[in-house]
PDB file of N, CA, C and O in Angstrom:
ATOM      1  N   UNK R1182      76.986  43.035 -16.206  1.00  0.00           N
ATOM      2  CA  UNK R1182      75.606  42.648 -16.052  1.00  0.00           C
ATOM      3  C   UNK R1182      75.035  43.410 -14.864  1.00  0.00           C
ATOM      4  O   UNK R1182      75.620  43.515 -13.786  1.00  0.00           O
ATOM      5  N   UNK R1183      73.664  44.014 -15.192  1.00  0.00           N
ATOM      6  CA  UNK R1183      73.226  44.455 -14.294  1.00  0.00           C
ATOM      7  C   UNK R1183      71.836  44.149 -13.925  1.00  0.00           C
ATOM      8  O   UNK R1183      70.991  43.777 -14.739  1.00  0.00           O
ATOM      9  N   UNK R1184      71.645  44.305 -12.762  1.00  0.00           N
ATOM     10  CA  UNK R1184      69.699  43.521 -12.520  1.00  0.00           C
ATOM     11  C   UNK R1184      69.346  45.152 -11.666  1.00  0.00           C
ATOM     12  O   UNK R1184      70.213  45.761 -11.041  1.00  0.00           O
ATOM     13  N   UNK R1185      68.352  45.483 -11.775  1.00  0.00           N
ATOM     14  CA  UNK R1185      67.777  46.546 -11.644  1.00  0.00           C
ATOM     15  C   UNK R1185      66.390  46.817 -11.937  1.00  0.00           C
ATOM     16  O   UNK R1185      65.897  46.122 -12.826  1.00  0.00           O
ATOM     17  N   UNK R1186      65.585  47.760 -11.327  1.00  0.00           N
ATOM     18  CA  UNK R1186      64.059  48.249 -11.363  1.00  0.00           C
ATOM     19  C   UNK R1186      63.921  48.842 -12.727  1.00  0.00           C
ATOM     20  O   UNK R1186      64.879  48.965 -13.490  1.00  0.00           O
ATOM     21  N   UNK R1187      62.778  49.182 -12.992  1.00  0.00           N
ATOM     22  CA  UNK R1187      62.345  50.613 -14.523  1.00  0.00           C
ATOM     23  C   UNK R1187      63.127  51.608 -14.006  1.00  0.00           C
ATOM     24  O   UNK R1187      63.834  52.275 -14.762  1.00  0.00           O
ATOM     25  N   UNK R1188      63.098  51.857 -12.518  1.00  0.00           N
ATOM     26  CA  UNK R1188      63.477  53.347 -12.353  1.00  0.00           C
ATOM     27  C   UNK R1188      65.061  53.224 -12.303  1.00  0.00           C
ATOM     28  O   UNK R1188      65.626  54.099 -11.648  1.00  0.00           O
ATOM     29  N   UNK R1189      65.586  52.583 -12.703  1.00  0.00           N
ATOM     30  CA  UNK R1189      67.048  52.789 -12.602  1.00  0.00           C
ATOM     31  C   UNK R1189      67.688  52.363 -13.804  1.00  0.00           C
ATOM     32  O   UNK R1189      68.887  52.243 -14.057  1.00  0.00           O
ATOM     33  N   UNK R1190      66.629  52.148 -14.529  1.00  0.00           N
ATOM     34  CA  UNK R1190      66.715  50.863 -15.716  1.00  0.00           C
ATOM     35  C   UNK R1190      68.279  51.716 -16.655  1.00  0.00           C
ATOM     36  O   UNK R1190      69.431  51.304 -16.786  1.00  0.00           O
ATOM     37  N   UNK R1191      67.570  53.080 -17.170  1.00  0.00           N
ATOM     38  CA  UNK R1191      68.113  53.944 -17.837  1.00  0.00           C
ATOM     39  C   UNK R1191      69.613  54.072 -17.224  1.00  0.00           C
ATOM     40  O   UNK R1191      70.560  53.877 -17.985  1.00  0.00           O
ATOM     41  N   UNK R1192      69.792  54.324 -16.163  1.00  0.00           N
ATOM     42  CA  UNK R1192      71.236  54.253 -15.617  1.00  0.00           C
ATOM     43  C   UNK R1192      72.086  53.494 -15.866  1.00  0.00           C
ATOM     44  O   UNK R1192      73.203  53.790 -16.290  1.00  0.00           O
ATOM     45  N   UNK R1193      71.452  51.838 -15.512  1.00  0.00           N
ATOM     46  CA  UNK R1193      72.209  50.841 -16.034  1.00  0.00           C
ATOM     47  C   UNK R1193      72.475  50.905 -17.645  1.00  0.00           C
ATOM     48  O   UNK R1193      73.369  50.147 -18.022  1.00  0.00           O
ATOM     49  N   UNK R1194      71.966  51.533 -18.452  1.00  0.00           N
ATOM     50  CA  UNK R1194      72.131  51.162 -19.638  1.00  0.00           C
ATOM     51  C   UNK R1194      73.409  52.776 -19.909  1.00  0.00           C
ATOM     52  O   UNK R1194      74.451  52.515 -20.510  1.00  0.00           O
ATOM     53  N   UNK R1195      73.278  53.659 -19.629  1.00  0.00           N
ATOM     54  CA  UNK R1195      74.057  54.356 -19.378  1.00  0.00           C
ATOM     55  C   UNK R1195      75.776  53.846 -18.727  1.00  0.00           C
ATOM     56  O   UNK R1195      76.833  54.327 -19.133  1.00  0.00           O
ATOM     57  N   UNK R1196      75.658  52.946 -17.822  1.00  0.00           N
ATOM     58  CA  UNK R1196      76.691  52.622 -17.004  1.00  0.00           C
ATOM     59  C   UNK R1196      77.263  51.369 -18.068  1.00  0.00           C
ATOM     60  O   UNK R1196      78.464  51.149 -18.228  1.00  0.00           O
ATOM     61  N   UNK R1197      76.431  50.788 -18.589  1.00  0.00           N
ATOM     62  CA  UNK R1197      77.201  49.907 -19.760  1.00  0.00           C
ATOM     63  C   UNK R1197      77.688  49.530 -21.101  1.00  0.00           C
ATOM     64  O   UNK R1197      78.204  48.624 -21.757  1.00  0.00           O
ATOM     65  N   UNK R1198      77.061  51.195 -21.153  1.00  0.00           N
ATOM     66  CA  UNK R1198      77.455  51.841 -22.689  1.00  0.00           C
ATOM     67  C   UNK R1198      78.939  52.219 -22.040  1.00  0.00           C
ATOM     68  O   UNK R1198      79.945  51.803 -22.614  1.00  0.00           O
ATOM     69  N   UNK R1199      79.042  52.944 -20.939  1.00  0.00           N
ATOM     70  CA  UNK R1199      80.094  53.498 -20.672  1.00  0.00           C
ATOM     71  C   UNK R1199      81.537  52.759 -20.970  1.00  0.00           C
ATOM     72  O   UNK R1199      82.410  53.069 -21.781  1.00  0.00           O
ATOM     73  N   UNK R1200      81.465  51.452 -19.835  1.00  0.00           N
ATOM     74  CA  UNK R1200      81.946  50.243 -19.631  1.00  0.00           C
ATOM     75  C   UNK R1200      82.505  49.483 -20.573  1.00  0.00           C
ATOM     76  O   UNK R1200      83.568  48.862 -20.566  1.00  0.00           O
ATOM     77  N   UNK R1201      81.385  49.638 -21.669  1.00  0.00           N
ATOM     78  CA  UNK R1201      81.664  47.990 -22.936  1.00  0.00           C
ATOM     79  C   UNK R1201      81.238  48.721 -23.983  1.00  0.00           C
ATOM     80  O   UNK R1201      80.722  48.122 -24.926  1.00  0.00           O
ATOM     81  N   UNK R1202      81.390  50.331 -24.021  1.00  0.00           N
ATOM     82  CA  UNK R1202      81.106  51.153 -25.611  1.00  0.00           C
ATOM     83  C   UNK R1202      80.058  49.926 -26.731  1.00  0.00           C
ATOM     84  O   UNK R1202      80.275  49.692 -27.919  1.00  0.00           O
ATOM     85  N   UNK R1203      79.279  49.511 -26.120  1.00  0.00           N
ATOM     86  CA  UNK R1203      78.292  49.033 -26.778  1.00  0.00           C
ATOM     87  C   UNK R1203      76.569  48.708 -26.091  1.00  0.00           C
ATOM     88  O   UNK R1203      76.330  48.471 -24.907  1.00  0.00           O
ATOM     89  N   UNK R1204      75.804  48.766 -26.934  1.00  0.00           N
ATOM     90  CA  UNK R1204      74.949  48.589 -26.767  1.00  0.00           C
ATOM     91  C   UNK R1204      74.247  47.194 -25.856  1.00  0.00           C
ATOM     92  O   UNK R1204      74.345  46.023 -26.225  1.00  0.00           O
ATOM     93  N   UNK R1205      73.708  47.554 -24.903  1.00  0.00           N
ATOM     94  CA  UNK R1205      73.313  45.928 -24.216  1.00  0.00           C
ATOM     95  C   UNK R1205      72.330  45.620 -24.587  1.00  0.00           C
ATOM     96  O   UNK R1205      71.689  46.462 -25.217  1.00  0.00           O
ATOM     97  N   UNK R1206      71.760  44.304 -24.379  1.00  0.00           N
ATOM     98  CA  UNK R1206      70.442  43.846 -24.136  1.00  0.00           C
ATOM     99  C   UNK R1206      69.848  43.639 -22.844  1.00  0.00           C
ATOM    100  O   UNK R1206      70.348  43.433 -21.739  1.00  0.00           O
ATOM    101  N   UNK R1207      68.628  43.745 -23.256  1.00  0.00           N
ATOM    102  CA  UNK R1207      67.903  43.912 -21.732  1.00  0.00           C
ATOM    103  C   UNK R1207      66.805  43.270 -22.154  1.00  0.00           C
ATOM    104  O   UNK R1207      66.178  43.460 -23.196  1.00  0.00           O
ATOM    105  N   UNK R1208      66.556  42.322 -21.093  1.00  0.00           N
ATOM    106  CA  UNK R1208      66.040  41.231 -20.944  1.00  0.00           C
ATOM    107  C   UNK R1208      65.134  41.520 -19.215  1.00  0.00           C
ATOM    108  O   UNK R1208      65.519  41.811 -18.082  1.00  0.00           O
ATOM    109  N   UNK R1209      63.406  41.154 -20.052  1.00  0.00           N
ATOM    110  CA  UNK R1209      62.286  41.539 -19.300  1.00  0.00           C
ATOM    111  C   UNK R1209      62.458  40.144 -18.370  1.00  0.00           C
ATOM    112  O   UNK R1209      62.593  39.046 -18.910  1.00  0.00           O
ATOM    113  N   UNK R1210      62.429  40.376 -16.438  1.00  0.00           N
ATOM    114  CA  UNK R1210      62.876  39.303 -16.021  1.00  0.00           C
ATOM    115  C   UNK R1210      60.981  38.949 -15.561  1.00  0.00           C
ATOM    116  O   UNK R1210      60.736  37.780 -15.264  1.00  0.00           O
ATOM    117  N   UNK R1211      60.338  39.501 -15.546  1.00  0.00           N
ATOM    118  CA  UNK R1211      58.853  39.319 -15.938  1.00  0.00           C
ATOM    119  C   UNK R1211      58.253  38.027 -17.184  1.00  0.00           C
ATOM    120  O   UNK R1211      57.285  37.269 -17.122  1.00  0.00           O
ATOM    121  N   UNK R1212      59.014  38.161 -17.957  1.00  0.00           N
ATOM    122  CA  UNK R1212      59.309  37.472 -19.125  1.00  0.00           C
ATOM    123  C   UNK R1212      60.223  36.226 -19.035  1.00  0.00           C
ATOM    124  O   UNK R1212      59.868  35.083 -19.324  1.00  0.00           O
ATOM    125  N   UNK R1213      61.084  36.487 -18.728  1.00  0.00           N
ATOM    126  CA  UNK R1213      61.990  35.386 -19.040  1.00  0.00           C
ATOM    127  C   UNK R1213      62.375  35.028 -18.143  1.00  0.00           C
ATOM    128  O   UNK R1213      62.588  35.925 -17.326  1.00  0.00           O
ATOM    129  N   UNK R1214      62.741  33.499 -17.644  1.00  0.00           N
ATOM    130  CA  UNK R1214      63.341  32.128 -17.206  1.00  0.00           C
ATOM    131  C   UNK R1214      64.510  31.782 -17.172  1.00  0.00           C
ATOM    132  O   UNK R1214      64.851  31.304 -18.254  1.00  0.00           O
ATOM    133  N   UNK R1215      65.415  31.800 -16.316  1.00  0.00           N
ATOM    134  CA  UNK R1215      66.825  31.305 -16.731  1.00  0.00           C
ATOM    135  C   UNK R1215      66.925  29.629 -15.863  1.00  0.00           C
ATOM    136  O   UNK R1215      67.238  29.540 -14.676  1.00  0.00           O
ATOM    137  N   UNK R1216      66.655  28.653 -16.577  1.00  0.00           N
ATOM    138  CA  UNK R1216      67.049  27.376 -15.584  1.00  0.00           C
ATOM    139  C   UNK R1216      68.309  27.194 -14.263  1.00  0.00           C
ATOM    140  O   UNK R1216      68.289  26.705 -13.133  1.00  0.00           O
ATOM    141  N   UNK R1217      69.172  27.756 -14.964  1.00  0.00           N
ATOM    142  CA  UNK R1217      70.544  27.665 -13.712  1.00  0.00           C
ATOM    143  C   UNK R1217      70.933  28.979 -13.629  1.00  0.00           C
ATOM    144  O   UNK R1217      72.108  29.232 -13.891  1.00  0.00           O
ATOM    145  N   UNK R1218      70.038  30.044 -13.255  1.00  0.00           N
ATOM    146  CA  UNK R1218      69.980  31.408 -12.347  1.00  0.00           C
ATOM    147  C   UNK R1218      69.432  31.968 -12.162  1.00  0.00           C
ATOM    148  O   UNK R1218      68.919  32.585 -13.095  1.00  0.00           O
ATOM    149  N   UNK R1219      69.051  32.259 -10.830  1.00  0.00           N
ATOM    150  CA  UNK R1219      68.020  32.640 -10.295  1.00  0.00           C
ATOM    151  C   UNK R1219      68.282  34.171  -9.939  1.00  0.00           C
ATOM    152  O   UNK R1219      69.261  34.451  -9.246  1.00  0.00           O
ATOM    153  N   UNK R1220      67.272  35.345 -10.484  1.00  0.00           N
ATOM    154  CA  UNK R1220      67.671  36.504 -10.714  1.00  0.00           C
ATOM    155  C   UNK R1220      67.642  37.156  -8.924  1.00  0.00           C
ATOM    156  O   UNK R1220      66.887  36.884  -7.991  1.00  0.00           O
ATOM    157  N   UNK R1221      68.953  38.196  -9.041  1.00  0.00           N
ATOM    158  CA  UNK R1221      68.407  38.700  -7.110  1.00  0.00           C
ATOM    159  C   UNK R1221      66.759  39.194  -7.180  1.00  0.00           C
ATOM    160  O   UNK R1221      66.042  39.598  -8.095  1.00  0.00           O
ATOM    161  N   UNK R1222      66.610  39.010  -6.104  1.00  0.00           N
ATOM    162  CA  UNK R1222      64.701  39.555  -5.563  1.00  0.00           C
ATOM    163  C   UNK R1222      64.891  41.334  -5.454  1.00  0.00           C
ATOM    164  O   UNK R1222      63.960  42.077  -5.144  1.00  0.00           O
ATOM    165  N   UNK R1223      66.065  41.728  -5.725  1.00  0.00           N
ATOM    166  CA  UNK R1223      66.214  43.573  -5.583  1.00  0.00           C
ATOM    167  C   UNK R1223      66.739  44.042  -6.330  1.00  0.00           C
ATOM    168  O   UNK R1223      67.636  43.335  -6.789  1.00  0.00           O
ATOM    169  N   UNK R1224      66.621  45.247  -6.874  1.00  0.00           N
ATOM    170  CA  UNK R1224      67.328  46.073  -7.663  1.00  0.00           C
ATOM    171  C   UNK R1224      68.598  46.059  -6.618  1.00  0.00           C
ATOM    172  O   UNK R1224      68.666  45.890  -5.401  1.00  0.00           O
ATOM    173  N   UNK R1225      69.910  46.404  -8.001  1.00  0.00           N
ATOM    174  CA  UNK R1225      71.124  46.410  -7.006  1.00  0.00           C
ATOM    175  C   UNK R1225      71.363  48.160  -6.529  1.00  0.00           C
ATOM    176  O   UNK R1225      72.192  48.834  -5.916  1.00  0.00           O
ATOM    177  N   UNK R1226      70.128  48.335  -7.215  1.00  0.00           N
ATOM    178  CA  UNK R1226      70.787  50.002  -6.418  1.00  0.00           C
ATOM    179  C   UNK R1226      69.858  50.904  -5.827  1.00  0.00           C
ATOM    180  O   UNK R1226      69.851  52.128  -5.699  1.00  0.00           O
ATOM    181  N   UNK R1227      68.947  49.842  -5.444  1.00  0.00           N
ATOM    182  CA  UNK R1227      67.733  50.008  -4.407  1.00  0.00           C
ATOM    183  C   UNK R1227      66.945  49.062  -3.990  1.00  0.00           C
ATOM    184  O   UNK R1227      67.186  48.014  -4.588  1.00  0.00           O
ATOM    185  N   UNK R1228      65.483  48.906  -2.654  1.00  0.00           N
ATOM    186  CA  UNK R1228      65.147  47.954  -2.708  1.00  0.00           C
ATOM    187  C   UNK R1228      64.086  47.750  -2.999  1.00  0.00           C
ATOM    188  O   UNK R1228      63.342  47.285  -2.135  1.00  0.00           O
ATOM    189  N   UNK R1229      63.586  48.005  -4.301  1.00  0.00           N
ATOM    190  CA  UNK R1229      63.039  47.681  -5.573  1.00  0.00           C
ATOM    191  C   UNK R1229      62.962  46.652  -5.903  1.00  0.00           C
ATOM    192  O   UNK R1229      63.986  46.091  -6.293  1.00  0.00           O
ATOM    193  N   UNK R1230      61.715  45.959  -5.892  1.00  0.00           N
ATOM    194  CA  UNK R1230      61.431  44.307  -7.063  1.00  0.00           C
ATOM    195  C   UNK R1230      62.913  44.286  -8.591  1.00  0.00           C
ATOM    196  O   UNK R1230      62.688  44.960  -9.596  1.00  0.00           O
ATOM    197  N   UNK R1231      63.972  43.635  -8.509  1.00  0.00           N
ATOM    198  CA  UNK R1231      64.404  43.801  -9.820  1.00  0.00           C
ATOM    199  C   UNK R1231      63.250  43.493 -10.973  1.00  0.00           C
ATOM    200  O   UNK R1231      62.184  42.885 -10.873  1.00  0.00           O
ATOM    201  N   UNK R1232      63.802  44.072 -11.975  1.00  0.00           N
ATOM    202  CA  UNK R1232      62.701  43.769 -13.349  1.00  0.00           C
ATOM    203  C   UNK R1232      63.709  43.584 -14.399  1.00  0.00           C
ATOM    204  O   UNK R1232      63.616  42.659 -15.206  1.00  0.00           O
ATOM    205  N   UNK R1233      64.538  44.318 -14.412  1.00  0.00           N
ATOM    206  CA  UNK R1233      65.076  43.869 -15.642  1.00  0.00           C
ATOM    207  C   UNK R1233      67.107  43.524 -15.864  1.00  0.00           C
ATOM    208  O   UNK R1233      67.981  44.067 -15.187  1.00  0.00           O
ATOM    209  N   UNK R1234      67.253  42.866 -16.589  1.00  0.00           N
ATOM    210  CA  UNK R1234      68.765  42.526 -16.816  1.00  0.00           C
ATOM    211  C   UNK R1234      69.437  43.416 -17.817  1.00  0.00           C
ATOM    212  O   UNK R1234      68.957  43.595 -18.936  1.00  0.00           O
ATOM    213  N   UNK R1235      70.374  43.885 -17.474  1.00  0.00           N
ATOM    214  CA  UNK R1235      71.252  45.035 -18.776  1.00  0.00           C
ATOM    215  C   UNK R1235      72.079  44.187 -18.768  1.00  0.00           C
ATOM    216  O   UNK R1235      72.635  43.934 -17.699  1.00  0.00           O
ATOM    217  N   UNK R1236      72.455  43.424 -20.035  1.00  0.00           N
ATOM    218  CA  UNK R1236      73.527  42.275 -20.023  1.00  0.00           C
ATOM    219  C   UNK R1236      74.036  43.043 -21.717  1.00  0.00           C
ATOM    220  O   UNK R1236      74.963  42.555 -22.362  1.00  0.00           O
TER     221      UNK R1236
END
């Protein structure tokens, strides 16, 4: 799982094709709500608003 900006978005999805030879979903955190988790406030590979989840 990864939480990350647009601008890194592509990487992460790169890094978890690699990882799990499959396709992730990515989930707009603009959009969506998780009751019991609260997404980090930064991209993990900058300090960037996160936006989105590569799960």
């Amino acid at each position: 799982m990864y939480v990350v900006c647009k601008e890194h978005l592509e990487l992460a999805i790169d890094q978890f094709v690699d990882e799990y030879e499959d396709a992730p979903d990515i989930v707009d955190l603009d959009e969506t709500r998780f009751p019991a988790w609260e997404p980090p406030a930064h991209c993990e590979r900058c300090m960037e608003r996160a936006r989105f989840l590569v799960v």
